[in-house]
Short mmCIF file of C-alpha atoms in Angstrom, two decimals:
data_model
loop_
_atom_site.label_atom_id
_atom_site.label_comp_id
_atom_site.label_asym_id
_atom_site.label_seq_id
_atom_site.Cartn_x
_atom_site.Cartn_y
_atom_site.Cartn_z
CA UNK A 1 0.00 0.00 0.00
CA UNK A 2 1.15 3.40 -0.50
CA UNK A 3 1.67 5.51 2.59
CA UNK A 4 1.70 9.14 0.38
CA UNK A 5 0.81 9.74 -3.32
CA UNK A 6 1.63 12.99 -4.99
CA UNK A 7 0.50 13.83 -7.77
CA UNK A 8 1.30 17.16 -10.26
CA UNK A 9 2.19 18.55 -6.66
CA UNK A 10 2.39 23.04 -6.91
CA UNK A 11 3.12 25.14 -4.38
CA UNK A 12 3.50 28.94 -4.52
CA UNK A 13 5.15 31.00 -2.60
CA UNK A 14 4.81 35.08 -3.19
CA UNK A 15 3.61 35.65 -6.46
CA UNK A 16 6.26 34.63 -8.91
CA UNK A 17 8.35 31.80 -6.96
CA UNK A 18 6.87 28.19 -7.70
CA UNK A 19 8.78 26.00 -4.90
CA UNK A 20 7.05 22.96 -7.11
CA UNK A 21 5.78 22.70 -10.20
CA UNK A 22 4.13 19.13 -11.17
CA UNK A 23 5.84 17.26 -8.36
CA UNK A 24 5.02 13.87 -8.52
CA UNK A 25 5.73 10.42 -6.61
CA UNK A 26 4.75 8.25 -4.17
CA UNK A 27 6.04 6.63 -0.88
CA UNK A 28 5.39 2.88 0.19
CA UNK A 29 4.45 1.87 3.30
CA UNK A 30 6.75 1.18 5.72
CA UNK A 31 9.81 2.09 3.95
CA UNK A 32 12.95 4.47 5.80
CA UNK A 33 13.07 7.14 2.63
CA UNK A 34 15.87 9.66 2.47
CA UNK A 35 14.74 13.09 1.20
CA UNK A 36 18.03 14.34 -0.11
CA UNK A 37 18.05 17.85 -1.89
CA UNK A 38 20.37 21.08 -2.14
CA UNK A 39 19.69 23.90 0.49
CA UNK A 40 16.36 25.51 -0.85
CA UNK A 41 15.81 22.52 -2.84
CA UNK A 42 12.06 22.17 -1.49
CA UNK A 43 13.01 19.57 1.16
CA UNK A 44 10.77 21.36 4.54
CA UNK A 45 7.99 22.81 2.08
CA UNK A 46 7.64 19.25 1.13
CA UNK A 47 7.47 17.71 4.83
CA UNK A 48 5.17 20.84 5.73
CA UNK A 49 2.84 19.90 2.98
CA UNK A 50 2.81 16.32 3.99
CA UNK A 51 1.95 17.13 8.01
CA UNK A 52 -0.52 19.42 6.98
CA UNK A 53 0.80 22.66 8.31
CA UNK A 54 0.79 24.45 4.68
CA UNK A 55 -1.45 24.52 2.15
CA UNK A 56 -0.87 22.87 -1.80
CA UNK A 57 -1.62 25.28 -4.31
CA UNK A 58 -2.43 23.01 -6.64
CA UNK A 59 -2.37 19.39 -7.50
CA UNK A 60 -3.07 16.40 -5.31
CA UNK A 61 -1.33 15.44 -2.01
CA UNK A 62 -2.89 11.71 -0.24
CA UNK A 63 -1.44 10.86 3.02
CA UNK A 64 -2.52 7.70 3.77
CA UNK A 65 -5.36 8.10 0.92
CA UNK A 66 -6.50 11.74 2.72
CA UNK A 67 -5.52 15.10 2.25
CA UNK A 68 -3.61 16.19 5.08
CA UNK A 69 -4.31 19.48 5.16
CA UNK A 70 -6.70 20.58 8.18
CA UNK A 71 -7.15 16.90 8.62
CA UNK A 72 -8.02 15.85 11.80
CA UNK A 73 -7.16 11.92 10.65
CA UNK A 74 -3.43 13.04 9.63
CA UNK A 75 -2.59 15.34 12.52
CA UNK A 76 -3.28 11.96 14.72
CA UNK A 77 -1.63 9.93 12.63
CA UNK A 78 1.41 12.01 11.22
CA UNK A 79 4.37 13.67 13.73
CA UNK A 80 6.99 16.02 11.86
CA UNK A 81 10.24 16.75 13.95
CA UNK A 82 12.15 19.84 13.15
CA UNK A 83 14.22 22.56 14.56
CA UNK A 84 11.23 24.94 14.53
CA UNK A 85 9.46 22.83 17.05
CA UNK A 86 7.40 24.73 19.91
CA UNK A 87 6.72 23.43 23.38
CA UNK A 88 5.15 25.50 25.56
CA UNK A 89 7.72 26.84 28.06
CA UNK A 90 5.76 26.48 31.35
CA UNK A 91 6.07 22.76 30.95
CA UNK A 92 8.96 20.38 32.03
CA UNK A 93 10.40 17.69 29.78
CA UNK A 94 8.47 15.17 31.44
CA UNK A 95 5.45 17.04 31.41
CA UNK A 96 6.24 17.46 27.47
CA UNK A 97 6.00 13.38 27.68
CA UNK A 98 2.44 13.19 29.42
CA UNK A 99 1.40 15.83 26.74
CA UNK A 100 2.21 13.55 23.86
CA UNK A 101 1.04 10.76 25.16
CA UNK A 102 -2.99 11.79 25.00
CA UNK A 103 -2.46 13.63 21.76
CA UNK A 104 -0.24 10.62 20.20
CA UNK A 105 -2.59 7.14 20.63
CA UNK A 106 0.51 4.80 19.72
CA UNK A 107 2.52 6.72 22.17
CA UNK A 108 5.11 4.74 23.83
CA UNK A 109 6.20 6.33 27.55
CA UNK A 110 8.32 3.24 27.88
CA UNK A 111 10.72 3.56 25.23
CA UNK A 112 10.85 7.76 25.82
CA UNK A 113 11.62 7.55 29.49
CA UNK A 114 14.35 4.74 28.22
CA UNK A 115 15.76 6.86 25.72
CA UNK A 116 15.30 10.22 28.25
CA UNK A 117 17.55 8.54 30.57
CA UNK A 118 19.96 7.27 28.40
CA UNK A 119 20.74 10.74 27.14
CA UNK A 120 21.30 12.26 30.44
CA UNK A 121 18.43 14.61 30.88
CA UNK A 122 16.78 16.17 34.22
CA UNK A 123 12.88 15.87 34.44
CA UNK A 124 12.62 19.07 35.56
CA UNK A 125 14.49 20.70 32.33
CA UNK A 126 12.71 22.98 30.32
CA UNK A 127 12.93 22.63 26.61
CA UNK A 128 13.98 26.56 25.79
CA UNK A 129 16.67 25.81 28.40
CA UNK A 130 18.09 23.13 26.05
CA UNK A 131 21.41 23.36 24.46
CA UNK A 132 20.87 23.26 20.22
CA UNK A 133 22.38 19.53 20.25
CA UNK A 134 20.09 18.44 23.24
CA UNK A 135 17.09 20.13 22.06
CA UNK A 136 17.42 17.85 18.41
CA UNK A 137 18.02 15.19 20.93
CA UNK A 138 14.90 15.55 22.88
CA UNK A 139 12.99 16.01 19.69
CA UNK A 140 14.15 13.01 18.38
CA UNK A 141 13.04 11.47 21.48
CA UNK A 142 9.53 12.57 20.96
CA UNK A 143 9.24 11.97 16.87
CA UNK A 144 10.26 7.81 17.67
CA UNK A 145 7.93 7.83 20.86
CA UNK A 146 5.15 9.06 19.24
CA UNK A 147 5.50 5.75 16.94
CA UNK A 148 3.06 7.44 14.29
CA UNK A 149 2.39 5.97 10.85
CA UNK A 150 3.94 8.46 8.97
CA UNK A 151 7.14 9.85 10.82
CA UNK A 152 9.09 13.13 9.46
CA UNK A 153 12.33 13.92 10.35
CA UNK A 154 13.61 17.64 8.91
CA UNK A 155 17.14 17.50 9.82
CA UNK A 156 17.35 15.70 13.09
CA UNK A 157 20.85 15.73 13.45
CA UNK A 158 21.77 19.22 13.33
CA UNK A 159 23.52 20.26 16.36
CA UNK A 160 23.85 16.52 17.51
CA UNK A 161 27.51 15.62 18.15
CA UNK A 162 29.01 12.02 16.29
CA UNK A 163 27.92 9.58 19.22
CA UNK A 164 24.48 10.81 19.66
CA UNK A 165 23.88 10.92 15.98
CA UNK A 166 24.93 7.38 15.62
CA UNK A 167 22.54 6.13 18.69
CA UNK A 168 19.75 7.86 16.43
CA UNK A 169 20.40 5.63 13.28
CA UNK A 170 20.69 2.95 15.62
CA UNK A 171 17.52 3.97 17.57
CA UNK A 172 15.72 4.57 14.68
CA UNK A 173 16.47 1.31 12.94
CA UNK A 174 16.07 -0.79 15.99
CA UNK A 175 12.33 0.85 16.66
CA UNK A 176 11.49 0.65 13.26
CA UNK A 177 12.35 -3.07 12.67
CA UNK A 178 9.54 -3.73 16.07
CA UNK A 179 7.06 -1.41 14.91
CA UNK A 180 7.37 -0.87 11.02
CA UNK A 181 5.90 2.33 9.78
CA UNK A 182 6.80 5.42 7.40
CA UNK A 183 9.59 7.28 7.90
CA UNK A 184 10.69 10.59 5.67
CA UNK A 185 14.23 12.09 7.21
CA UNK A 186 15.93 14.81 4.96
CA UNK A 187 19.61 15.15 5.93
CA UNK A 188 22.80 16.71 4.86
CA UNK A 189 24.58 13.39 6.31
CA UNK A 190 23.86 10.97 3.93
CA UNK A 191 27.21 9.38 4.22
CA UNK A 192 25.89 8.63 7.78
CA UNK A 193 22.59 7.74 7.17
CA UNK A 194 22.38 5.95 4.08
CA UNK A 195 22.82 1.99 5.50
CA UNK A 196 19.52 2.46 7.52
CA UNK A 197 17.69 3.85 4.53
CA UNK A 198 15.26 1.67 1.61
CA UNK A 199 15.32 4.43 -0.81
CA UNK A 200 16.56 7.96 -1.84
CA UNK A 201 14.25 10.67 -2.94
CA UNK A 202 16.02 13.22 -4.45
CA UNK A 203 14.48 16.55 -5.10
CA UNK A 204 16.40 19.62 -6.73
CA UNK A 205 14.29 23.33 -7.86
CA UNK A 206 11.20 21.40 -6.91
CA UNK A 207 11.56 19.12 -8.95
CA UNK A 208 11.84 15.09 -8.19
CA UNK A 209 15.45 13.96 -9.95
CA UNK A 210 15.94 10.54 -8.93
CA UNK A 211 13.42 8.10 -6.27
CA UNK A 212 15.58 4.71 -6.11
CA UNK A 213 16.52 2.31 -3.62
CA UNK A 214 19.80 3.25 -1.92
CA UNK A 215 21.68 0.62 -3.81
CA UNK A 216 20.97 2.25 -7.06
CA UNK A 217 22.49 5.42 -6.55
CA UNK A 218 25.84 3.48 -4.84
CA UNK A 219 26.11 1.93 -8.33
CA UNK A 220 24.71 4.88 -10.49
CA UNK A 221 27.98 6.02 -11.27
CA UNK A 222 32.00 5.59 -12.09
CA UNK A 223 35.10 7.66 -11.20
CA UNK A 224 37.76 7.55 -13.95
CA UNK A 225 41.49 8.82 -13.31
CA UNK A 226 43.64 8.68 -16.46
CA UNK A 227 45.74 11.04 -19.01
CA UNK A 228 43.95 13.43 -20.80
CA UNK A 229 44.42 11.80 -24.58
CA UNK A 230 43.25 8.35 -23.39
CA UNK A 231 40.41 10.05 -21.35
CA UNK A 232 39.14 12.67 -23.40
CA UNK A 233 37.75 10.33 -26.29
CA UNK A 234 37.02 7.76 -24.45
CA UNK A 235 34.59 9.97 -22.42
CA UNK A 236 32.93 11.64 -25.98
CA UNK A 237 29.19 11.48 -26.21
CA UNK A 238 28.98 9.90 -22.54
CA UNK A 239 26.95 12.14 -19.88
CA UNK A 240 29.41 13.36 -17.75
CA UNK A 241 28.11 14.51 -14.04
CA UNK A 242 31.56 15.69 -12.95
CA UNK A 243 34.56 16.33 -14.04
CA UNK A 244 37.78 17.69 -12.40
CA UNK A 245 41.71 18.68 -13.99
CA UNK A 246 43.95 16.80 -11.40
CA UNK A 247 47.42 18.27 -13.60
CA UNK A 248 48.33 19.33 -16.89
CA UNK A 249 48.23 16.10 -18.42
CA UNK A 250 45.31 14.07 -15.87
CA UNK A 251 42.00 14.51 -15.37
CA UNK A 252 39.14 12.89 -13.00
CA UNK A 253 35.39 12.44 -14.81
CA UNK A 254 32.16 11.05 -13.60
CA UNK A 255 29.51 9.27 -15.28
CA UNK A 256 26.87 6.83 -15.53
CA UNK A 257 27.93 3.38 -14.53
CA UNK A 258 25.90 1.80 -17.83
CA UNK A 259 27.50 3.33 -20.31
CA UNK A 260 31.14 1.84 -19.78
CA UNK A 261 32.76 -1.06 -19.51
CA UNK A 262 34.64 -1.39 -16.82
CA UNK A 263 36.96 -3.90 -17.92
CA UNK A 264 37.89 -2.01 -21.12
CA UNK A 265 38.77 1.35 -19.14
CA UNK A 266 41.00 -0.45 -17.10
CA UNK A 267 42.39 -1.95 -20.01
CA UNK A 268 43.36 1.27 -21.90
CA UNK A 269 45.42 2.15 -18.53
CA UNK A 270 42.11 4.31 -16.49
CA UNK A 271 42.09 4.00 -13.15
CA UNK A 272 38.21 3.49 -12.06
CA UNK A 273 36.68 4.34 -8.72
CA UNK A 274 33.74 4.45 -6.94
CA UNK A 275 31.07 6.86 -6.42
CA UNK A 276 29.25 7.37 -3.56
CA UNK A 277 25.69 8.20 -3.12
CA UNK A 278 26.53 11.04 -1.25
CA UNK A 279 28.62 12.55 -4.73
CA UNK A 280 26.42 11.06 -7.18
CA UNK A 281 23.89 13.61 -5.13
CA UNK A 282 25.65 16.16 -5.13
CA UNK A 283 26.42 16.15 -9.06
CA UNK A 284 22.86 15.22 -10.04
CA UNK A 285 22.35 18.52 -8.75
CA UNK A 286 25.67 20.74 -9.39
CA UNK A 287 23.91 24.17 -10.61
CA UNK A 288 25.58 25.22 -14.61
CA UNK A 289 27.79 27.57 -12.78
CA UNK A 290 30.56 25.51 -12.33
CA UNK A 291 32.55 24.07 -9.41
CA UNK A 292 33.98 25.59 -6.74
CA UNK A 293 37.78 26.20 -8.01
CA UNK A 294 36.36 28.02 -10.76
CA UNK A 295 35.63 30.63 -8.29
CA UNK A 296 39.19 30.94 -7.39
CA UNK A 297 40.79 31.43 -10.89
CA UNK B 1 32.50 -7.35 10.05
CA UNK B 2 32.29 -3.52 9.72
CA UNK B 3 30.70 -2.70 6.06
CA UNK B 4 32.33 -0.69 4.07
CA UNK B 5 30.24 2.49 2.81
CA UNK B 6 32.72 4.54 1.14
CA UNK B 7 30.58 3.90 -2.07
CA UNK B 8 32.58 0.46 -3.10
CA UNK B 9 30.18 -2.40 -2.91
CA UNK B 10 26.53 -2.10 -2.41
CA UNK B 11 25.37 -3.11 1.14
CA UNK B 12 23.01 -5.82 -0.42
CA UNK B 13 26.55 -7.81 -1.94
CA UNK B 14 28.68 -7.30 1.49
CA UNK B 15 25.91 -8.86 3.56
CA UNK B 16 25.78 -11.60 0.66
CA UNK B 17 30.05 -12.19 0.65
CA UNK B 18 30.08 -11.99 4.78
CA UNK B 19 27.07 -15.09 4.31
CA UNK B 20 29.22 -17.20 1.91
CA UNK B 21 32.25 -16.29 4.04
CA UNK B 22 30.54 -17.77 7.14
CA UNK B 23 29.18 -20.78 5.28
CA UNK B 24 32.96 -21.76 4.15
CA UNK B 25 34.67 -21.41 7.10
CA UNK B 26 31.90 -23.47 8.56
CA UNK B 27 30.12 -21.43 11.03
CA UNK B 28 26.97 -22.15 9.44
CA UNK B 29 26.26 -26.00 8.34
CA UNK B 30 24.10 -27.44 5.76
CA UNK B 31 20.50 -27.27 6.65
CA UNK B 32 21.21 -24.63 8.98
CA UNK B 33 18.73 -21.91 9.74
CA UNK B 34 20.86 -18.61 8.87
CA UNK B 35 19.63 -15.02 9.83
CA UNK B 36 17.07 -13.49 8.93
CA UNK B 37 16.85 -10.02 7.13
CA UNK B 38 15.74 -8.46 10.45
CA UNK B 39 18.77 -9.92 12.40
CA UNK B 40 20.83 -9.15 9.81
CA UNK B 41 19.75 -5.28 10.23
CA UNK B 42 20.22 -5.04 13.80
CA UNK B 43 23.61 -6.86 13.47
CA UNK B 44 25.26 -4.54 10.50
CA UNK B 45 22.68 -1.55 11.17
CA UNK B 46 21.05 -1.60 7.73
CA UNK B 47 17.80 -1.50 5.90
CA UNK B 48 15.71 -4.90 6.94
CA UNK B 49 15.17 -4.50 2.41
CA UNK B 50 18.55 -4.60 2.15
CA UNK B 51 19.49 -7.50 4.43
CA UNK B 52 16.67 -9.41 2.55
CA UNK B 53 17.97 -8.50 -0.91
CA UNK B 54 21.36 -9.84 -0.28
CA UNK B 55 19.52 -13.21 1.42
CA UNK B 56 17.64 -13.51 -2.07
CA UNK B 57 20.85 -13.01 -3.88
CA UNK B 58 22.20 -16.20 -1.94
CA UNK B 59 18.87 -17.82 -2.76
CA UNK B 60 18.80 -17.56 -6.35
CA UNK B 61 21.86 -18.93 -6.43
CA UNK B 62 21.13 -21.64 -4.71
CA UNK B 63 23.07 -21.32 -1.61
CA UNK B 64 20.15 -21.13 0.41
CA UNK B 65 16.63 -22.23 0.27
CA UNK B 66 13.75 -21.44 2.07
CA UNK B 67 11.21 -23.22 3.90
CA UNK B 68 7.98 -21.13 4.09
CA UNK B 69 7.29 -19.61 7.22
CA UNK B 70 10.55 -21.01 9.10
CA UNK B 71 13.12 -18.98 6.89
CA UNK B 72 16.00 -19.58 5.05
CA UNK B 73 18.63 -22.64 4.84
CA UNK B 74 21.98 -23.56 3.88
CA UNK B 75 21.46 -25.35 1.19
CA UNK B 76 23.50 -29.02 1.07
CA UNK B 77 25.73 -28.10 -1.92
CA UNK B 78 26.37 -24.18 -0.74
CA UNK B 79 29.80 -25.14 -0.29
CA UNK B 80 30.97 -26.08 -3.28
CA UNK B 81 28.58 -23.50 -5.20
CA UNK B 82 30.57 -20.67 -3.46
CA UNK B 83 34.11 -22.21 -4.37
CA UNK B 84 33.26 -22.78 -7.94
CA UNK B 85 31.41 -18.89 -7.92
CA UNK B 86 34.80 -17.84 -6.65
CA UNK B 87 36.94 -19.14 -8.92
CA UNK B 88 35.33 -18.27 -11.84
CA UNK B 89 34.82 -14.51 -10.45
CA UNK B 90 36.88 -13.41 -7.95
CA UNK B 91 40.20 -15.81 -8.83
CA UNK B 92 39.23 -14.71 -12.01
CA UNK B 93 39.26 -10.95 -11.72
CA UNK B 94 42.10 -10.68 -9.35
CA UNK B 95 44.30 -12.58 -12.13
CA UNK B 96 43.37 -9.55 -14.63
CA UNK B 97 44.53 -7.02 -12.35
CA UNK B 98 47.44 -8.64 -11.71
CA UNK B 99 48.58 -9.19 -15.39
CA UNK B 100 46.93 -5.78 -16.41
CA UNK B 101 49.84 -4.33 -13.41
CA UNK B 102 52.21 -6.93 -15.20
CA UNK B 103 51.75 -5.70 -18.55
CA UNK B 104 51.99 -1.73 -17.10
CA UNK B 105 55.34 -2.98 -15.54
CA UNK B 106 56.42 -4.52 -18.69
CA UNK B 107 56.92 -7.60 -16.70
CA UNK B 108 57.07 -10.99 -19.05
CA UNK B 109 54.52 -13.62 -18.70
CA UNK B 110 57.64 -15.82 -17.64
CA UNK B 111 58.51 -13.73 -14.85
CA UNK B 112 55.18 -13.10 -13.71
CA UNK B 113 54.75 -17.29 -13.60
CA UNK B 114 58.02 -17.32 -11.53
CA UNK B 115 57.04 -14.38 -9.20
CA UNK B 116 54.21 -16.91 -8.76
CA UNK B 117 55.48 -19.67 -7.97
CA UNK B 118 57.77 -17.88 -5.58
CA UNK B 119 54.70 -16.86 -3.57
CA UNK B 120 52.78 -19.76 -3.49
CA UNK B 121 55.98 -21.81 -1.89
CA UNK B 122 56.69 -18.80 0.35
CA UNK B 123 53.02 -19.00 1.55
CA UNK B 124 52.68 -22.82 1.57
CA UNK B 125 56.70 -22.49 4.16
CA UNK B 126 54.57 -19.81 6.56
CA UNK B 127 51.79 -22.84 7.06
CA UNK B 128 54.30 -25.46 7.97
CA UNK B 129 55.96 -23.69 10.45
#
């Protein structure tokens, strides 16, 4: 069953900008997706849209077959984590807890007082008190506790230091494997987060680039090291995502795995590497100005 | 095992080649239950789909079969599936890169044979003693 369809998605914002325009795709059930995108790419309008908090302009948006906006059905069933989350500041952390837990019916006090403790906080902390790294911590407490159907992550990690980060994969996958259910996290840390992820939706100006399980984007592409003259025509006609002068004479290109073969580049004296999905991102959606050293020329 | 996710292999193959690995060096017998996808992704922290893609890589190749509702098996000839699958791939590729680096080195079949041989009788001394 599918857990969110999208169809021909819009959104406006001011008069001119068009965040998207004809965004479609869809989302299992109980899958761990990735929502991978650029700064500005669209990435929290998206997870707004889907929690119900803003408005489509046009277009269709089902969350578990309803429209989540002003929906009563997907409030209850749908929790969204991000930075900009509220509490209200005369309540304690704990007290934050017994909230949830008669908004959220699949609450689970059990596994937030576990995770509460093993994160070192004090019941009587207040949430505006919170360090930024603790107060993505205690969020991320709430968004697994809350165990709801559709579970949104907007870049829970920020501010979280290496060790807590990795307990939150780990958390994540380990709750996730008991109680299966939809789960959207965008991230700049895919490196760290890909393993626990099904697929990758990857979203760039709005639009949807690439929505493939995570082993198709480790394979998508090829690194090739090699002289210029053996390079240069071998590389003719091909797609090339990325390429980089390493001296006079060498030169490092990406492209699409398919369209070589391997053996034969190795053959002709190119050295071939891997790409990761974390590059083959990142080059899927390098804007036409150029790289970086271009800059400093 | 810690996988290696610098981009390299996809999980789904690793979790496969750590499998065989275990079934040759006998840790898992024929007709032995091995994980399942969802111990598998606790173990390696990974996608439950992932673990169970790299399972049904081992099943349609035979090495395992399943019995419905009880999981998956070694199958009786997994052994010997693996060593031939080896050979032909693995044995197979790492001989290409070594007479690709051969050929770079302008080194002669001859004394690439003998650089062999030295090895293998250096290697086969280090068991004895």
């Amino acid at each position: 069953m599918k857990a969110i369809e999208c169809t021909d998605l819009v959104k406006k914002q001011g008069w001119h900008h068009h965040v998207f325009n004809g965004l479609s795709f869809h989302i299992e059930e109980n899958t761990i997706t990735g929502l991978i995108g650029r700064n500005g790419a669209g990435k929290t309008t998206l997870m707004k849209i889907l929690a119900g908090f803003w408005r489509e302009t046009a277009g269709e948006v089902k969350v578990f077959s309803e429209r989540p906006f002003n929906n009563i059905f997907a409030s209850a069933n749908t929790i969204l984590i991000d930075e900009q989350v509220n509490f209200p500041t005369a309540l304690t952390l704990t007290e934050i807890f017994t909230a949830a837990e008669r908004f959220y019916a699949n609450w689970d006090m059990q596994l937030a007082m576990r995770l509460f403790q093993h994160f070192n906080f004090q019941p009587d902390q207040i949430h505006q008190r919170l360090s930024k790294g603790k107060k993505s911590t205690f969020n991320m407490i709430i968004g697994l506790a809350s165990r709801c159907g559709l579970t949104m992550f907007d870049e829970p990690t920020n501010g979280m230091d290496a060790a807590v980060r990795s307990d939150f994969y780990r958390a994540l996958l380990k709750d996730y494997i008991a109680h299966p259910r939809t789960i959207i996290v965008s991230s700049h840390h895919l490196e760290e987060l890909e393993d626990v992820l099904e697929d990758i939706l990857l979203i760039d100006e709005g639009r949807q680039l690439l929505h493939a399980p995570i082993d198709e984007f480790r394979e998508y592409a090829v690194g090739l090291t090699g002289r210029r003259e053996i390079l240069t025509p071998w590389v003719n006609g091909k797609r090339v995502l990325f390429s980089k002068e390493i001296d006079k004479n060498t030169a490092y290109v990406v492209i699409r795995n398919q369209d070589i073969s391997l053996e034969t580049a190795e053959r002709i004296g190119l050295s071939v590497s891997p790409v990761s999905a974390n590059d083959v991102c990142i080059y899927l959606t390098n804007k036409q100005r150029g790289a970086i050293d271009d800059v400093f020329k | 095992m810690i996988l290696n996710s610098d981009g390299g292999k996809p999980i789904y193959i690793q979790i496969a080649e750590w499998l065989e690995a275990e079934i040759l060096n006998g840790n898992f017998q024929p007709d032995e239950k091995v994980y399942s996808q969802y111990q598998l992704a606790e173990m390696f922290t990974i996608n439950p789909a992932t673990a169970a893609k790299g399972l049904t890589k081992l099943s349609d190749e035979k090495i395992l079969y399943s019995k419905r509702g009880l999981g998956k098996f070694v199958a009786k000839e997994a052994k010997s599936i693996i060593t031939d699958k080896r050979k032909n791939q693995t044995l197979k590729g790492l001989l290409r890169e070594t007479v690709l680096e051969a050929e770079r080195l302008d080194v002669s079949e001859e004394e690439l044979i003998t650089m062999m041989r030295a090895m293998n009788s250096e290697l086969n001394k280090g068991d004895e003693s």
